[in-house]
Short mmCIF file of C-alpha atoms (C1' of nucleotides) in Angstrom, two decimals:
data_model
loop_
_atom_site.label_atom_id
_atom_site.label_comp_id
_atom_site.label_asym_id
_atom_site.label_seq_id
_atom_site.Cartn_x
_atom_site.Cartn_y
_atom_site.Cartn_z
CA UNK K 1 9.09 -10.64 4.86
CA UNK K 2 7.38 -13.05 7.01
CA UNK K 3 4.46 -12.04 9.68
CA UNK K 4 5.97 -10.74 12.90
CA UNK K 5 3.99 -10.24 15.36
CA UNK K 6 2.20 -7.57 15.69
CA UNK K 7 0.89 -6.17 18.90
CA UNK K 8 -0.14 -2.33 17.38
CA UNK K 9 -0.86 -1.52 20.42
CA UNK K 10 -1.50 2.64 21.22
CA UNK K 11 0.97 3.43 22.77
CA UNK K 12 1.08 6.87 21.61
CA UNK K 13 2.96 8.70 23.90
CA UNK K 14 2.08 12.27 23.60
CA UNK K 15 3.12 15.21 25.95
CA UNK K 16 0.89 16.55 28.78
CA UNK K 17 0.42 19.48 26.72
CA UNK K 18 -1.59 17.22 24.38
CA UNK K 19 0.15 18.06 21.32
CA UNK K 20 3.21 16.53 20.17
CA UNK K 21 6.37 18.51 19.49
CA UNK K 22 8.55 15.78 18.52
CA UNK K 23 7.40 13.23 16.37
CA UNK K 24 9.76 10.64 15.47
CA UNK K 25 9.50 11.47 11.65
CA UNK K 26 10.05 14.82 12.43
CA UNK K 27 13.50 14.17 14.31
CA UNK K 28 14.16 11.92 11.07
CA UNK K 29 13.98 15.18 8.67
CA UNK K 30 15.63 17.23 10.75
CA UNK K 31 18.74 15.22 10.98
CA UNK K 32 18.45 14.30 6.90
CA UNK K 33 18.20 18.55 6.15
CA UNK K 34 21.56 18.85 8.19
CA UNK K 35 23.71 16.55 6.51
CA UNK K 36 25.60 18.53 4.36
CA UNK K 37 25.94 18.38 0.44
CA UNK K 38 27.99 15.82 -0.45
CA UNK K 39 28.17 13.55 2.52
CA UNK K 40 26.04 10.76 3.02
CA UNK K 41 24.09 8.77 6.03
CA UNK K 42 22.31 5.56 6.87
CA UNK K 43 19.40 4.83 8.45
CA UNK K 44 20.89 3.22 11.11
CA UNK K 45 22.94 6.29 12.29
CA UNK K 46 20.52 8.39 12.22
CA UNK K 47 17.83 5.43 14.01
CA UNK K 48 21.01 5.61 16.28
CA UNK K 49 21.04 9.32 16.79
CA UNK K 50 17.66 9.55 17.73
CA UNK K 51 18.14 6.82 20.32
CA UNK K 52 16.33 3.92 18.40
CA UNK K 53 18.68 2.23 16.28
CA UNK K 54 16.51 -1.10 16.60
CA UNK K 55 14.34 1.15 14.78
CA UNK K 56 16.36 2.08 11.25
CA UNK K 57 13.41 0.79 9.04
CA UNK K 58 11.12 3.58 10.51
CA UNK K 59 13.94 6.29 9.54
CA UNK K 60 12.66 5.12 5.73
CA UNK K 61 9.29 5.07 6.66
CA UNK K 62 9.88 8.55 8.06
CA UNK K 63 11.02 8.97 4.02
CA UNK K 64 8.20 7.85 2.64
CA UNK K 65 5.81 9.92 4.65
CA UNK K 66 8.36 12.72 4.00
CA UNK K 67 7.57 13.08 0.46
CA UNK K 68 4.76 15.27 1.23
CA UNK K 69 6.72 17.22 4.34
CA UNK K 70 6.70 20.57 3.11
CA UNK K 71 10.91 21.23 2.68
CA UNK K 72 12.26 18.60 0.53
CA UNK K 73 14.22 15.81 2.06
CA UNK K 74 17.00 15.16 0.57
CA UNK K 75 16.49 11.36 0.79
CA UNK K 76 19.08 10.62 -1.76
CA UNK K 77 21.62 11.58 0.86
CA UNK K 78 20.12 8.76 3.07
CA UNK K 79 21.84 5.24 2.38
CA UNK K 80 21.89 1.75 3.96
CA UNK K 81 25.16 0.95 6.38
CA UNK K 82 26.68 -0.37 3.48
CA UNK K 83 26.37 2.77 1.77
CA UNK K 84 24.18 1.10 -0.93
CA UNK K 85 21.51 3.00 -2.41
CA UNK K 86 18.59 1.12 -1.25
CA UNK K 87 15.97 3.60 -1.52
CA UNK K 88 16.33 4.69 -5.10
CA UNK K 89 13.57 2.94 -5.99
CA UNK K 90 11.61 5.25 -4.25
CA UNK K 91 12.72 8.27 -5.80
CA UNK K 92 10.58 8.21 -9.04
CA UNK K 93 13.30 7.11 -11.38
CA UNK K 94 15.55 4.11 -10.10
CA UNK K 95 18.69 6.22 -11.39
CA UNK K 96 17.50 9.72 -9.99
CA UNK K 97 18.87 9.02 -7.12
CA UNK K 98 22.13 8.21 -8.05
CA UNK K 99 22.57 11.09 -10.36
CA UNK K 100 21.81 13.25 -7.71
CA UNK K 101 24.53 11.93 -5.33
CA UNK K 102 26.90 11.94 -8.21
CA UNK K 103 26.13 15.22 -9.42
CA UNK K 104 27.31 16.47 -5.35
CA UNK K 105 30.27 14.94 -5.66
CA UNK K 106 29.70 11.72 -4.72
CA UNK K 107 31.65 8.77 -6.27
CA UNK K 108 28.84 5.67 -7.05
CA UNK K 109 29.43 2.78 -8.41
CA UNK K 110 27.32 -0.41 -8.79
CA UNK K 111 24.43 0.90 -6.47
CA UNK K 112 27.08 1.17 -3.97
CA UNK K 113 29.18 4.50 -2.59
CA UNK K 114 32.93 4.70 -2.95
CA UNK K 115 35.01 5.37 -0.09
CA UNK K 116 31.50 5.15 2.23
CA UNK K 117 33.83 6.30 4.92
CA UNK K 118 34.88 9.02 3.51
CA UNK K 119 31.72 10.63 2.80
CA UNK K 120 29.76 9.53 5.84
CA UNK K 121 28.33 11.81 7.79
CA UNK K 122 27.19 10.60 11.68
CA UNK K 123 24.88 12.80 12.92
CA UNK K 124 25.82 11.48 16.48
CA UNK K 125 29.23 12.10 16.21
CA UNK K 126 28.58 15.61 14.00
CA UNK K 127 25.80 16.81 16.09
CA UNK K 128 27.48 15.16 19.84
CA UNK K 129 24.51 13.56 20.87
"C1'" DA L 1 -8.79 -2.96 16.63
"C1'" DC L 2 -6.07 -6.74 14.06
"C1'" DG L 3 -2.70 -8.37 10.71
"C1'" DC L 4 0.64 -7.50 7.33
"C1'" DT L 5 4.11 -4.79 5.10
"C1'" DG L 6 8.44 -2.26 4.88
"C1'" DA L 7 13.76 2.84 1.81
"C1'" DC L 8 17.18 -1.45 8.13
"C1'" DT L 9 20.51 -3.81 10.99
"C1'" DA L 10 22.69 -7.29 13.76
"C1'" DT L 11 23.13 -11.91 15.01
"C1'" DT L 12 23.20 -16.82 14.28
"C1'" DA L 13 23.45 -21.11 11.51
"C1'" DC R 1 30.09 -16.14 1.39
"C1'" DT R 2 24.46 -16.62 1.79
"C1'" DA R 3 19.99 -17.49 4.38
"C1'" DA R 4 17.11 -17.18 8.02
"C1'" DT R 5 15.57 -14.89 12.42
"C1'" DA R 6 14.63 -11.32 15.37
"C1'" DG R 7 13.78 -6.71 16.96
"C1'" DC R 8 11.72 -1.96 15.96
"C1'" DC R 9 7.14 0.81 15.02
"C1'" DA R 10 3.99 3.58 11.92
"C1'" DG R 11 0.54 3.20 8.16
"C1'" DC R 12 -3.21 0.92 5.77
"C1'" DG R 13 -7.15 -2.35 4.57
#
DNA sequence: ACGCTGACTATTA
DNA sequence: CTAATAGCCAGCG
């Protein structure tokens, strides 16, 4: 990936309170807890859920920084919009992952989910946002 | 504080 | 079909 620019500027926008209730991470593990066993998401729809679907690349950074969240995310149930296990890389063993979505039910094959359609789960559409 | 990276996606050539 | 480009934004040196 090239430089983009970069402008980190702080724009931290916190509540008056002082403290934030709703990170974006946070709203990231909520939605990945509530899809349900055997069904499957992107990072997209949930980027899209959460109103920032410009944003799907911090949905995996949400991941990443989730592996230390206290409840497990399940992470494997979190898959690129072509249903393509992207992030198994990340999950210790590169075929983890895949065992895990197969082992719920879900048909895999070549990296890739069978009948994506089928077992997507859009937590805009599931949760009416 | 700055610059680069990254488990993405959509658009354009 | 593939490749490049552009947005997004948090974390790390």
């Amino acid at each position: 990936m090239a430089a983009r620019k970069s402008s980190t500027q702080v724009l931290k926008k916190v509540n008056p309170s002082g403290k934030k209730d709703h990170d974006f991470f946070t709203q990231v593990y909520e939605i990945v807890r509530l899809v349900p066993k055997g069904r499957v998401t992107s990072y997209g729809a949930i980027a899209n859920a959460l109103g920032t679907k410009l944003s799907a690349r911090m949905v995996g950074w949400a991941m990443n920084s989730g592996h230390s969240v206290k409840p497990k995310i399940p992470a494997h149930r979190v898959l690129n919009r072509e249903g393509r296990l992207t992030g198994k890389l990340h999950f210790g063993s590169p075929t983890r992952m895949q065992e895990l979505l197969e082992k719920e039910g879900v048909k895999i094959k070549d990296d890739q989910v069978v009948d994506l359609q089928k077992y997507f789960w859009d937590p805009v559409k599931e949760l009416s946002f």
